[in-house]
Amino acid sequence: MQEQLQQLSGPIVVALFLAFFGASLIISLRISKKRENADGYMTGGGRVGFGISAASMTATWIWAASMYASATSGYTYGLSGPIHYGLWGALMILLIYPFGRRIRQVAPRAHTIAEVMFARHGRSSQLMLAGSNVLGSIISLTSNLIAGGALIAMLSPFTFGQGVLAIGAGVLLYTLWSGFRASVLTDFMQVLFMLGAVIIIIPVVFFAAGGPDLFVTGANNLTPQQSNFFSSDAFFNQGAPYIAAVLAYAIGNQTIAQRLFAVREDLIKKTFVTATFGYGATIIGIGMLGVIALYAGIEPMGGDVNNLIPQMAATYLPPALLALFFIMIIGSLSSTADADLTALSSIVMADIYGQNIAKGKPNPRTMVLVGRVTMIVAMTAGMYFAGSQLNILDLLVFVGALWGALVFPVIASFYWNRVTNAAFSISVVVALAAFIPVRFAWISMDGWVGIVFDVLSTIGIGVVLGLMAFGFFGKRVALWVGSIAIVAAAPFAIGFLHTYPVLSGSLVAYSVSTILCTLITLRSKQRFDFDLIRVRTGDFDPVEDIVARAKTGEISVHSGDTDGVDGSDATSHQAAADAAPTARK
């Protein structure tokens, strides 16, 4: 099969790069400001409209790594693989809006979830969430660069390393100056490329590989599990771990949180519901390339499943569509790579510099400089780690499971006024300590040890389903759903789940953090006033900018000890503007 692969010539690849990244740079330069402001650099001022927000959320989550991982899932598990990957990934986006509305209600002008945790609990909770997001975004950035390098190496005369370097430099070039605003505006262009390409490319590859007859002639290439749409192998190794992971992504991922804080508050539901359908249809569709490869009996080049998508394109697409495919993948990885860069920069700007180094009194111009330096360092690190060429699907599931330890403490902190900093911090640390040895099979699961972890995993099932129900239907329904799920799953799960370390580790992280956070919280007599979060988070830019927004009614800042500011005169606006940075101390 390798002899039939075709490539794009070097000049064509260079021309495609120049066209794509040149257009992105032009968009970035057109919106750039001579003096960039910190809040615009991080969240676009929190006033981004529906079209741009929905396109940005869709493009950010339809990334090259998710395309490659969906195809890998289809190749590994058969037809049900992309369904599990795309459907549960879409559910993740849908889960954002009910929790997102609560988050924006208590922190309307925040920039990161970690910043809100600082206002809610203190420094340790903030740094835990910020640190996990730094790790997650670096892994995400690395995954996208791996996907891009594999694409370049397969479809052009350039090497993997040259592809990683070119893509990294291109993304950094247009994102560096305007930050988040450049990311969301270029996302709109990129999502049009991606959706159009998927609609054209998938049917062409399918019919070129044999069309409907392929499912008959290639059936002997599948194992019984791969040919079974309700495969238990696919569910326990792919579907169930990803169901657990997507809730963690929805709550813990700063690239998502950044868009949550950027979109107009009244457009949150509309934005994320639209992105749900766009993501699900596209990712399930692209995952079918893996299914086609499985039926066609194609072996990934070099035994590396990361090569599967470009290999299918190079095998079955004519030159013009191969160029379109090339742009589709470059667009998908760029839309998420720039989101990772802006997420990392906002974390370092707001949480590390703004709150911990500048002690709540940052210089906005210095903040922007810190953000740009962060992008350069992050991209350099991503290019370095991309040389390892790790399995993308494994990376994504690992990050999602890792964030599972944070989900209940974070959600509870927005709804339950008794949750303390100690409850948050201890539950997360202990949950991570339980997750890692289970996930990597560092301990023997024989005998009673396996039973104990199975019990914890079973509780984790109830926690995951209960939290999902809580987002849409409230506490009473959530308690019923979680309890019923635990009782129903126990006879089947105990004595069994520990044989699936990926799934078991994730569920253990959920259950341990939930149990400890709840028990420690119940001992607390604290009653937190959620209005304080509004005071302790807000704009970092100069007072005159905040006053101008207050005069137009765009913002309203409240003090914890006084009545709400009604915006009737300049003096009250000045007091409102002074309240937020003062409360950060």
PDB file of N, CA and C in Angstrom, residues 68-100:
ATOM      1  N   TYR A  68      -7.491  12.587  14.891  1.00  0.00           N
ATOM      2  CA  TYR A  68      -6.617  11.422  14.858  1.00  0.00           C
ATOM      3  C   TYR A  68      -7.071  10.380  15.873  1.00  0.00           C
ATOM      4  N   ALA A  69      -7.459  10.846  17.071  1.00  0.00           N
ATOM      5  CA  ALA A  69      -7.882   9.910  18.109  1.00  0.00           C
ATOM      6  C   ALA A  69      -9.180   9.213  17.734  1.00  0.00           C
ATOM      7  N   SER A  70     -10.101   9.929  17.096  1.00  0.00           N
ATOM      8  CA  SER A  70     -11.356   9.311  16.663  1.00  0.00           C
ATOM      9  C   SER A  70     -11.091   8.240  15.608  1.00  0.00           C
ATOM     10  N   ALA A  71     -10.195   8.540  14.663  1.00  0.00           N
ATOM     11  CA  ALA A  71      -9.838   7.542  13.648  1.00  0.00           C
ATOM     12  C   ALA A  71      -9.135   6.346  14.279  1.00  0.00           C
ATOM     13  N   THR A  72      -8.270   6.616  15.258  1.00  0.00           N
ATOM     14  CA  THR A  72      -7.608   5.529  15.976  1.00  0.00           C
ATOM     15  C   THR A  72      -8.631   4.650  16.676  1.00  0.00           C
ATOM     16  N   SER A  73      -9.642   5.289  17.273  1.00  0.00           N
ATOM     17  CA  SER A  73     -10.695   4.540  17.951  1.00  0.00           C
ATOM     18  C   SER A  73     -11.482   3.678  16.956  1.00  0.00           C
ATOM     19  N   GLY A  74     -11.767   4.234  15.764  1.00  0.00           N
ATOM     20  CA  GLY A  74     -12.465   3.453  14.744  1.00  0.00           C
ATOM     21  C   GLY A  74     -11.649   2.288  14.248  1.00  0.00           C
ATOM     22  N   TYR A  75     -10.358   2.503  14.096  1.00  0.00           N
ATOM     23  CA  TYR A  75      -9.469   1.435  13.627  1.00  0.00           C
ATOM     24  C   TYR A  75      -9.290   0.359  14.694  1.00  0.00           C
ATOM     25  N   THR A  76      -9.296   0.756  15.947  1.00  0.00           N
ATOM     26  CA  THR A  76      -9.053  -0.180  17.048  1.00  0.00           C
ATOM     27  C   THR A  76     -10.305  -0.938  17.449  1.00  0.00           C
ATOM     28  N   TYR A  77     -11.461  -0.244  17.473  1.00  0.00           N
ATOM     29  CA  TYR A  77     -12.663  -0.852  18.037  1.00  0.00           C
ATOM     30  C   TYR A  77     -13.790  -1.058  17.030  1.00  0.00           C
ATOM     31  N   GLY A  78     -13.594  -0.659  15.784  1.00  0.00           N
ATOM     32  CA  GLY A  78     -14.643  -0.836  14.797  1.00  0.00           C
ATOM     33  C   GLY A  78     -15.620   0.330  14.782  1.00  0.00           C
ATOM     34  N   LEU A  79     -16.795   0.094  14.227  1.00  0.00           N
ATOM     35  CA  LEU A  79     -17.765   1.161  13.996  1.00  0.00           C
ATOM     36  C   LEU A  79     -18.151   1.891  15.275  1.00  0.00           C
ATOM     37  N   SER A  80     -18.219   1.193  16.397  1.00  0.00           N
ATOM     38  CA  SER A  80     -18.654   1.850  17.635  1.00  0.00           C
ATOM     39  C   SER A  80     -17.595   2.788  18.192  1.00  0.00           C
ATOM     40  N   GLY A  81     -16.343   2.657  17.745  1.00  0.00           N
ATOM     41  CA  GLY A  81     -15.272   3.486  18.272  1.00  0.00           C
ATOM     42  C   GLY A  81     -15.504   4.976  18.063  1.00  0.00           C
ATOM     43  N   PRO A  82     -15.698   5.447  16.809  1.00  0.00           N
ATOM     44  CA  PRO A  82     -15.962   6.879  16.599  1.00  0.00           C
ATOM     45  C   PRO A  82     -17.253   7.352  17.258  1.00  0.00           C
ATOM     46  N   ILE A  83     -18.246   6.462  17.354  1.00  0.00           N
ATOM     47  CA  ILE A  83     -19.499   6.843  18.015  1.00  0.00           C
ATOM     48  C   ILE A  83     -19.217   7.179  19.483  1.00  0.00           C
ATOM     49  N   HIS A  84     -18.467   6.279  20.147  1.00  0.00           N
ATOM     50  CA  HIS A  84     -18.115   6.530  21.545  1.00  0.00           C
ATOM     51  C   HIS A  84     -17.314   7.819  21.684  1.00  0.00           C
ATOM     52  N   TYR A  85     -16.366   8.021  20.787  1.00  0.00           N
ATOM     53  CA  TYR A  85     -15.495   9.185  20.909  1.00  0.00           C
ATOM     54  C   TYR A  85     -16.264  10.479  20.627  1.00  0.00           C
ATOM     55  N   GLY A  86     -16.970  10.531  19.504  1.00  0.00           N
ATOM     56  CA  GLY A  86     -17.641  11.762  19.115  1.00  0.00           C
ATOM     57  C   GLY A  86     -18.863  12.082  19.948  1.00  0.00           C
ATOM     58  N   LEU A  87     -19.660  11.065  20.283  1.00  0.00           N
ATOM     59  CA  LEU A  87     -20.894  11.307  21.026  1.00  0.00           C
ATOM     60  C   LEU A  87     -20.611  11.823  22.430  1.00  0.00           C
ATOM     61  N   TRP A  88     -19.669  11.184  23.125  1.00  0.00           N
ATOM     62  CA  TRP A  88     -19.382  11.607  24.494  1.00  0.00           C
ATOM     63  C   TRP A  88     -18.598  12.919  24.513  1.00  0.00           C
ATOM     64  N   GLY A  89     -17.795  13.147  23.472  1.00  0.00           N
ATOM     65  CA  GLY A  89     -17.133  14.444  23.372  1.00  0.00           C
ATOM     66  C   GLY A  89     -18.130  15.566  23.179  1.00  0.00           C
ATOM     67  N   ALA A  90     -19.152  15.305  22.378  1.00  0.00           N
ATOM     68  CA  ALA A  90     -20.215  16.302  22.184  1.00  0.00           C
ATOM     69  C   ALA A  90     -20.980  16.535  23.483  1.00  0.00           C
ATOM     70  N   LEU A  91     -21.197  15.461  24.249  1.00  0.00           N
ATOM     71  CA  LEU A  91     -21.878  15.596  25.537  1.00  0.00           C
ATOM     72  C   LEU A  91     -21.084  16.503  26.471  1.00  0.00           C
ATOM     73  N   MET A  92     -19.759  16.424  26.380  1.00  0.00           N
ATOM     74  CA  MET A  92     -18.914  17.279  27.199  1.00  0.00           C
ATOM     75  C   MET A  92     -19.221  18.757  26.944  1.00  0.00           C
ATOM     76  N   ILE A  93     -19.331  19.129  25.666  1.00  0.00           N
ATOM     77  CA  ILE A  93     -19.615  20.526  25.334  1.00  0.00           C
ATOM     78  C   ILE A  93     -20.995  20.920  25.860  1.00  0.00           C
ATOM     79  N   LEU A  94     -21.953  20.002  25.721  1.00  0.00           N
ATOM     80  CA  LEU A  94     -23.312  20.289  26.192  1.00  0.00           C
ATOM     81  C   LEU A  94     -23.348  20.493  27.702  1.00  0.00           C
ATOM     82  N   LEU A  95     -22.496  19.757  28.425  1.00  0.00           N
ATOM     83  CA  LEU A  95     -22.492  19.853  29.883  1.00  0.00           C
ATOM     84  C   LEU A  95     -21.970  21.193  30.383  1.00  0.00           C
ATOM     85  N   ILE A  96     -21.307  21.930  29.518  1.00  0.00           N
ATOM     86  CA  ILE A  96     -20.699  23.178  29.966  1.00  0.00           C
ATOM     87  C   ILE A  96     -21.758  24.208  30.338  1.00  0.00           C
ATOM     88  N   TYR A  97     -22.830  24.284  29.525  1.00  0.00           N
ATOM     89  CA  TYR A  97     -23.708  25.437  29.687  1.00  0.00           C
ATOM     90  C   TYR A  97     -24.452  25.488  31.019  1.00  0.00           C
ATOM     91  N   PRO A  98     -24.962  24.361  31.599  1.00  0.00           N
ATOM     92  CA  PRO A  98     -25.649  24.524  32.884  1.00  0.00           C
ATOM     93  C   PRO A  98     -24.700  24.945  34.004  1.00  0.00           C
ATOM     94  N   PHE A  99     -23.508  24.353  34.026  1.00  0.00           N
ATOM     95  CA  PHE A  99     -22.538  24.764  35.032  1.00  0.00           C
ATOM     96  C   PHE A  99     -21.954  26.133  34.685  1.00  0.00           C
ATOM     97  N   GLY A 100     -21.789  26.393  33.381  1.00  0.00           N
ATOM     98  CA  GLY A 100     -21.222  27.658  32.951  1.00  0.00           C
ATOM     99  C   GLY A 100     -22.070  28.848  33.356  1.00  0.00           C
TER     100      GLY A 100
END
